[in-house]
């Protein structure tokens, strides 16, 4: 340890940084310093020093000491201070002291690191001197100015400076006016002038105006501007009174400018004797035709040849008529500028006879106005009106198409909602059945809500675009949701619907889940519509090889054995309103928009959609879409590796797919096509002491169904081999009967790898949540115990939100508007609230204003507290506006408690 300390001291003594350790006593005694400290300040190590003696000025030391004691009192650990210290040779050196405060039980010590900042302070001094020199020069210029100059503070109205002329005008001395209010001295008022221009002054331009001062009894021509004068926001005023030569010259300039401005174009005098020569012109005339004076006289010989020949002839006829009638004329001509550019002019001609002319030459005085841009604008507007008419037709058609398609698309989730509600009502005394129905109603209502949002977002309809909103998507959950929503329609027509999972390596992707779901819903609902009662529909999902590391290419094939389509109609399948001419579908409701919408979404996802069909045999839609992968470690259960599983299903494709997934999990899968074969295979394996780890049995099979197979295996076998029932149908009606027969678990089709892994893993562990603590952890999320300020003006919405949050163990305090919320938050202790849920449209003060006010409060927690918009405004522009107001995120109404919990957990 001693060697370590000596080594550290050696290093500190040899680095070129001055350091010292001081006692926190009256003079800050130095108890240790490194060699560079003594070298830099010219001190002797063998003598004792204190920091107080190193100061040239005692008051500087006292200021530094006061700052240090204040830091100690407030438990600050570090302090930085710039100061000037004396060197042993009598000179001074500027140092930046970085002080570290070290508290122990016995005493308080400070460590100081000294950085020499002479160069920085010298630069500051140089800048200060430069600033002072500029100020002196500016004062000299103002003192030499012929007119009046005064400077006044724009906030206090106090006069800061007047030049000699201004003192003479006011008949006052410097002592009489400096520091007094400008309105008192100049205007003789007791309060600020109502016509004061302070509020419109800028630093980058002057404000010119004229004013009669009744106190001084004269009119002033005034220039004002805002400047910075010795740290003051200052008004500078330059003025000339009505008796000065400058004032009179300025007035003449104003008159001349007014005359010139009254002539909006090029002015010229045309010789009537040849109707061609320009006798006189102004500067704007040359600008108009694009010539210099020399070019016009040498190249055009001062003739009107810049006007196009046909228009020049027409103008000549008009001019000759005017010489007889004496009238004026206005007409348009086309001209060519020197650079060849064609322009359109409106020309006025006013005839003046030789008798009335000052030089005896009859002439026309003409003004030419360039109206090219106006005519082009008229043409643009005409074309814009034409385009707008066409766009309006397209937009109107798009609205009709979209809304018509909604009448078709809305029916699918509505059927699911109505059907599940009827089932729940019929099983009101069976909580599990009702809970399952409510879950499916919730899924369908979400889809219905997403459709309604599209109807409300009129900008999407009018532009023909639908924005993709990327999110994390779990494919098994998405497919289950689609299956649940379609189940009511499929059951109504007693159709057989199966989903086959092929080779899927990645089940979690990044995509627009709602749009992906919409593709599936459109294709499956169309298959249901055009497949007869009792027909077959299937969806086969595969993940194809991808050349891009973090991208997967997924293929979704939709099969049906419905009525099919003719080869002639296939090229038109994706056109809006297109429907095949077939008497069998005349009574089937639809607009022919579903496929057009589906193709559009697929294209937006950079995917492809293809169709194969034969009349009377059915149709196959193939959708291929590249999807961003959520790269996560593949889940696995080591205890399952090497275990054997038997799959029993009458569909060979399902068997092969399930066995492939089981093998990918490191297990050994086998399959049979009937219950009888399963019984024989299980018995044989048991007899040779190679029993199966688990048996997966389909519910509905011919001859010997799943229930009979379970009973037979349990009667035949003594050992309790796990039996898992799988089905594409609702299992709630038969779950109790299967459990009594000996089934251990249930799983729904389609069989994703994650589903199989999850259910098989249940038989690898005996861990159960028994304790109260575990139960609470399962029931409540990470937001349990949080205190949230809920801002909602609608009493019913507020009650719903309070109840949903309370169910998650959240403490809720409510406000009825933004002003009330602002007051509650401002009067609460810091970090009292964990988050704020803020409605947008509220009386008194809306959510945007309330958020801005909260973010501007002088509190430590205003920057960190999550403020989340709770609103029905869920479009892209509304989200951006919420973010600009200072909100962290948004939650759409109606409230989805899972989504609300997820967002709150992200910020809490």
PDB file of N, CA and C in Angstrom, residues 401-402 404-409 466 515 518-526 529-530 572-579 589-602 609 621:
ATOM      1  N   UNK A 401     -65.011   4.389 -54.187  1.00  0.00           N
ATOM      2  CA  UNK A 401     -64.413   3.056 -54.197  1.00  0.00           C
ATOM      3  C   UNK A 401     -64.067   2.609 -52.780  1.00  0.00           C
ATOM      4  N   UNK A 402     -63.413   3.521 -52.043  1.00  0.00           N
ATOM      5  CA  UNK A 402     -62.941   3.157 -50.710  1.00  0.00           C
ATOM      6  C   UNK A 402     -64.101   2.870 -49.760  1.00  0.00           C
ATOM      7  N   UNK A 404     -67.118   2.073 -50.546  1.00  0.00           N
ATOM      8  CA  UNK A 404     -67.818   0.865 -50.969  1.00  0.00           C
ATOM      9  C   UNK A 404     -67.085  -0.372 -50.481  1.00  0.00           C
ATOM     10  N   UNK A 405     -65.748  -0.311 -50.581  1.00  0.00           N
ATOM     11  CA  UNK A 405     -64.976  -1.461 -50.117  1.00  0.00           C
ATOM     12  C   UNK A 405     -65.112  -1.630 -48.606  1.00  0.00           C
ATOM     13  N   UNK A 406     -65.272  -0.510 -47.906  1.00  0.00           N
ATOM     14  CA  UNK A 406     -65.454  -0.600 -46.461  1.00  0.00           C
ATOM     15  C   UNK A 406     -66.747  -1.339 -46.109  1.00  0.00           C
ATOM     16  N   UNK A 407     -67.815  -1.105 -46.916  1.00  0.00           N
ATOM     17  CA  UNK A 407     -69.070  -1.807 -46.632  1.00  0.00           C
ATOM     18  C   UNK A 407     -68.873  -3.308 -46.742  1.00  0.00           C
ATOM     19  N   UNK A 408     -67.909  -3.708 -47.594  1.00  0.00           N
ATOM     20  CA  UNK A 408     -67.592  -5.135 -47.748  1.00  0.00           C
ATOM     21  C   UNK A 408     -66.668  -5.599 -46.611  1.00  0.00           C
ATOM     22  N   UNK A 409     -65.623  -4.780 -46.325  1.00  0.00           N
ATOM     23  CA  UNK A 409     -64.621  -5.200 -45.349  1.00  0.00           C
ATOM     24  C   UNK A 409     -65.132  -5.135 -43.909  1.00  0.00           C
ATOM     25  N   UNK A 466     -51.857   5.040 -48.789  1.00  0.00           N
ATOM     26  CA  UNK A 466     -52.047   4.588 -47.414  1.00  0.00           C
ATOM     27  C   UNK A 466     -50.660   4.452 -46.807  1.00  0.00           C
ATOM     28  N   UNK A 515     -52.100  -3.698 -42.020  1.00  0.00           N
ATOM     29  CA  UNK A 515     -52.164  -3.873 -43.489  1.00  0.00           C
ATOM     30  C   UNK A 515     -51.958  -5.349 -43.862  1.00  0.00           C
ATOM     31  N   UNK A 518     -55.035  -7.001 -43.228  1.00  0.00           N
ATOM     32  CA  UNK A 518     -56.033  -6.646 -44.234  1.00  0.00           C
ATOM     33  C   UNK A 518     -55.855  -7.479 -45.507  1.00  0.00           C
ATOM     34  N   UNK A 519     -54.598  -7.766 -45.874  1.00  0.00           N
ATOM     35  CA  UNK A 519     -54.350  -8.629 -47.035  1.00  0.00           C
ATOM     36  C   UNK A 519     -54.977 -10.000 -46.805  1.00  0.00           C
ATOM     37  N   UNK A 520     -54.692 -10.589 -45.634  1.00  0.00           N
ATOM     38  CA  UNK A 520     -55.231 -11.913 -45.324  1.00  0.00           C
ATOM     39  C   UNK A 520     -56.756 -11.902 -45.308  1.00  0.00           C
ATOM     40  N   UNK A 521     -57.332 -10.889 -44.672  1.00  0.00           N
ATOM     41  CA  UNK A 521     -58.782 -10.826 -44.548  1.00  0.00           C
ATOM     42  C   UNK A 521     -59.447 -10.716 -45.918  1.00  0.00           C
ATOM     43  N   UNK A 522     -58.887  -9.884 -46.796  1.00  0.00           N
ATOM     44  CA  UNK A 522     -59.472  -9.725 -48.127  1.00  0.00           C
ATOM     45  C   UNK A 522     -59.435 -11.031 -48.912  1.00  0.00           C
ATOM     46  N   UNK A 523     -58.281 -11.700 -48.894  1.00  0.00           N
ATOM     47  CA  UNK A 523     -58.138 -12.927 -49.690  1.00  0.00           C
ATOM     48  C   UNK A 523     -58.958 -14.079 -49.106  1.00  0.00           C
ATOM     49  N   UNK A 524     -58.981 -14.220 -47.773  1.00  0.00           N
ATOM     50  CA  UNK A 524     -59.753 -15.314 -47.172  1.00  0.00           C
ATOM     51  C   UNK A 524     -61.242 -15.058 -47.307  1.00  0.00           C
ATOM     52  N   UNK A 525     -61.687 -13.810 -47.067  1.00  0.00           N
ATOM     53  CA  UNK A 525     -63.124 -13.527 -47.174  1.00  0.00           C
ATOM     54  C   UNK A 525     -63.609 -13.695 -48.614  1.00  0.00           C
ATOM     55  N   UNK A 526     -62.756 -13.357 -49.595  1.00  0.00           N
ATOM     56  CA  UNK A 526     -63.135 -13.597 -50.993  1.00  0.00           C
ATOM     57  C   UNK A 526     -63.252 -15.090 -51.275  1.00  0.00           C
ATOM     58  N   UNK A 529     -66.481 -16.263 -49.890  1.00  0.00           N
ATOM     59  CA  UNK A 529     -67.637 -15.835 -50.699  1.00  0.00           C
ATOM     60  C   UNK A 529     -67.810 -16.685 -51.950  1.00  0.00           C
ATOM     61  N   UNK A 530     -66.703 -16.991 -52.616  1.00  0.00           N
ATOM     62  CA  UNK A 530     -66.797 -17.655 -53.913  1.00  0.00           C
ATOM     63  C   UNK A 530     -66.535 -19.154 -53.848  1.00  0.00           C
ATOM     64  N   UNK A 572     -57.717  -8.918 -65.406  1.00  0.00           N
ATOM     65  CA  UNK A 572     -58.467  -7.775 -64.878  1.00  0.00           C
ATOM     66  C   UNK A 572     -58.809  -7.930 -63.394  1.00  0.00           C
ATOM     67  N   UNK A 573     -58.312  -8.967 -62.765  1.00  0.00           N
ATOM     68  CA  UNK A 573     -58.719  -9.276 -61.392  1.00  0.00           C
ATOM     69  C   UNK A 573     -58.370  -8.155 -60.409  1.00  0.00           C
ATOM     70  N   UNK A 574     -57.254  -7.437 -60.677  1.00  0.00           N
ATOM     71  CA  UNK A 574     -56.825  -6.404 -59.736  1.00  0.00           C
ATOM     72  C   UNK A 574     -57.281  -5.001 -60.135  1.00  0.00           C
ATOM     73  N   UNK A 575     -58.177  -4.897 -61.132  1.00  0.00           N
ATOM     74  CA  UNK A 575     -58.709  -3.593 -61.529  1.00  0.00           C
ATOM     75  C   UNK A 575     -59.913  -3.248 -60.658  1.00  0.00           C
ATOM     76  N   UNK A 576     -60.049  -1.962 -60.247  1.00  0.00           N
ATOM     77  CA  UNK A 576     -61.200  -1.576 -59.422  1.00  0.00           C
ATOM     78  C   UNK A 576     -62.524  -1.859 -60.139  1.00  0.00           C
ATOM     79  N   UNK A 577     -63.491  -2.319 -59.375  1.00  0.00           N
ATOM     80  CA  UNK A 577     -64.867  -2.583 -59.829  1.00  0.00           C
ATOM     81  C   UNK A 577     -64.980  -3.761 -60.791  1.00  0.00           C
ATOM     82  N   UNK A 578     -63.872  -4.455 -61.044  1.00  0.00           N
ATOM     83  CA  UNK A 578     -63.945  -5.555 -62.010  1.00  0.00           C
ATOM     84  C   UNK A 578     -64.516  -6.801 -61.333  1.00  0.00           C
ATOM     85  N   UNK A 579     -65.541  -7.395 -61.958  1.00  0.00           N
ATOM     86  CA  UNK A 579     -66.119  -8.658 -61.483  1.00  0.00           C
ATOM     87  C   UNK A 579     -66.376  -9.529 -62.702  1.00  0.00           C
ATOM     88  N   UNK A 589     -72.684 -10.243 -52.679  1.00  0.00           N
ATOM     89  CA  UNK A 589     -72.426  -8.827 -52.480  1.00  0.00           C
ATOM     90  C   UNK A 589     -70.938  -8.528 -52.619  1.00  0.00           C
ATOM     91  N   UNK A 590     -70.625  -7.423 -53.291  1.00  0.00           N
ATOM     92  CA  UNK A 590     -69.236  -7.005 -53.451  1.00  0.00           C
ATOM     93  C   UNK A 590     -69.123  -5.950 -54.525  1.00  0.00           C
ATOM     94  N   UNK A 591     -68.067  -5.143 -54.430  1.00  0.00           N
ATOM     95  CA  UNK A 591     -67.882  -4.047 -55.390  1.00  0.00           C
ATOM     96  C   UNK A 591     -66.751  -4.318 -56.370  1.00  0.00           C
ATOM     97  N   UNK A 592     -65.978  -5.368 -56.130  1.00  0.00           N
ATOM     98  CA  UNK A 592     -64.814  -5.599 -56.983  1.00  0.00           C
ATOM     99  C   UNK A 592     -63.625  -4.738 -56.611  1.00  0.00           C
ATOM    100  N   UNK A 593     -63.609  -4.200 -55.382  1.00  0.00           N
ATOM    101  CA  UNK A 593     -62.504  -3.337 -54.956  1.00  0.00           C
ATOM    102  C   UNK A 593     -61.487  -4.061 -54.077  1.00  0.00           C
ATOM    103  N   UNK A 594     -61.880  -5.175 -53.485  1.00  0.00           N
ATOM    104  CA  UNK A 594     -61.015  -5.856 -52.518  1.00  0.00           C
ATOM    105  C   UNK A 594     -59.670  -6.238 -53.088  1.00  0.00           C
ATOM    106  N   UNK A 595     -59.635  -6.768 -54.295  1.00  0.00           N
ATOM    107  CA  UNK A 595     -58.366  -7.190 -54.886  1.00  0.00           C
ATOM    108  C   UNK A 595     -57.504  -6.001 -55.274  1.00  0.00           C
ATOM    109  N   UNK A 596     -58.143  -4.907 -55.730  1.00  0.00           N
ATOM    110  CA  UNK A 596     -57.373  -3.708 -56.072  1.00  0.00           C
ATOM    111  C   UNK A 596     -56.686  -3.155 -54.831  1.00  0.00           C
ATOM    112  N   UNK A 597     -57.400  -3.111 -53.706  1.00  0.00           N
ATOM    113  CA  UNK A 597     -56.815  -2.627 -52.460  1.00  0.00           C
ATOM    114  C   UNK A 597     -55.698  -3.554 -51.996  1.00  0.00           C
ATOM    115  N   UNK A 598     -55.929  -4.854 -52.112  1.00  0.00           N
ATOM    116  CA  UNK A 598     -54.926  -5.831 -51.686  1.00  0.00           C
ATOM    117  C   UNK A 598     -53.640  -5.686 -52.496  1.00  0.00           C
ATOM    118  N   UNK A 599     -53.768  -5.568 -53.817  1.00  0.00           N
ATOM    119  CA  UNK A 599     -52.583  -5.420 -54.654  1.00  0.00           C
ATOM    120  C   UNK A 599     -51.817  -4.151 -54.296  1.00  0.00           C
ATOM    121  N   UNK A 600     -52.556  -3.057 -54.041  1.00  0.00           N
ATOM    122  CA  UNK A 600     -51.911  -1.791 -53.690  1.00  0.00           C
ATOM    123  C   UNK A 600     -51.090  -1.930 -52.414  1.00  0.00           C
ATOM    124  N   UNK A 601     -51.642  -2.587 -51.389  1.00  0.00           N
ATOM    125  CA  UNK A 601     -50.922  -2.761 -50.119  1.00  0.00           C
ATOM    126  C   UNK A 601     -49.702  -3.652 -50.311  1.00  0.00           C
ATOM    127  N   UNK A 602     -49.867  -4.732 -51.075  1.00  0.00           N
ATOM    128  CA  UNK A 602     -48.744  -5.641 -51.337  1.00  0.00           C
ATOM    129  C   UNK A 602     -47.618  -4.898 -52.043  1.00  0.00           C
ATOM    130  N   UNK A 609     -48.035 -10.239 -55.857  1.00  0.00           N
ATOM    131  CA  UNK A 609     -49.218 -11.070 -55.715  1.00  0.00           C
ATOM    132  C   UNK A 609     -49.548 -11.652 -57.082  1.00  0.00           C
ATOM    133  N   UNK A 621     -54.097 -17.850 -54.801  1.00  0.00           N
ATOM    134  CA  UNK A 621     -53.411 -16.557 -54.720  1.00  0.00           C
ATOM    135  C   UNK A 621     -52.089 -16.781 -54.003  1.00  0.00           C
TER     136      UNK A 621
END
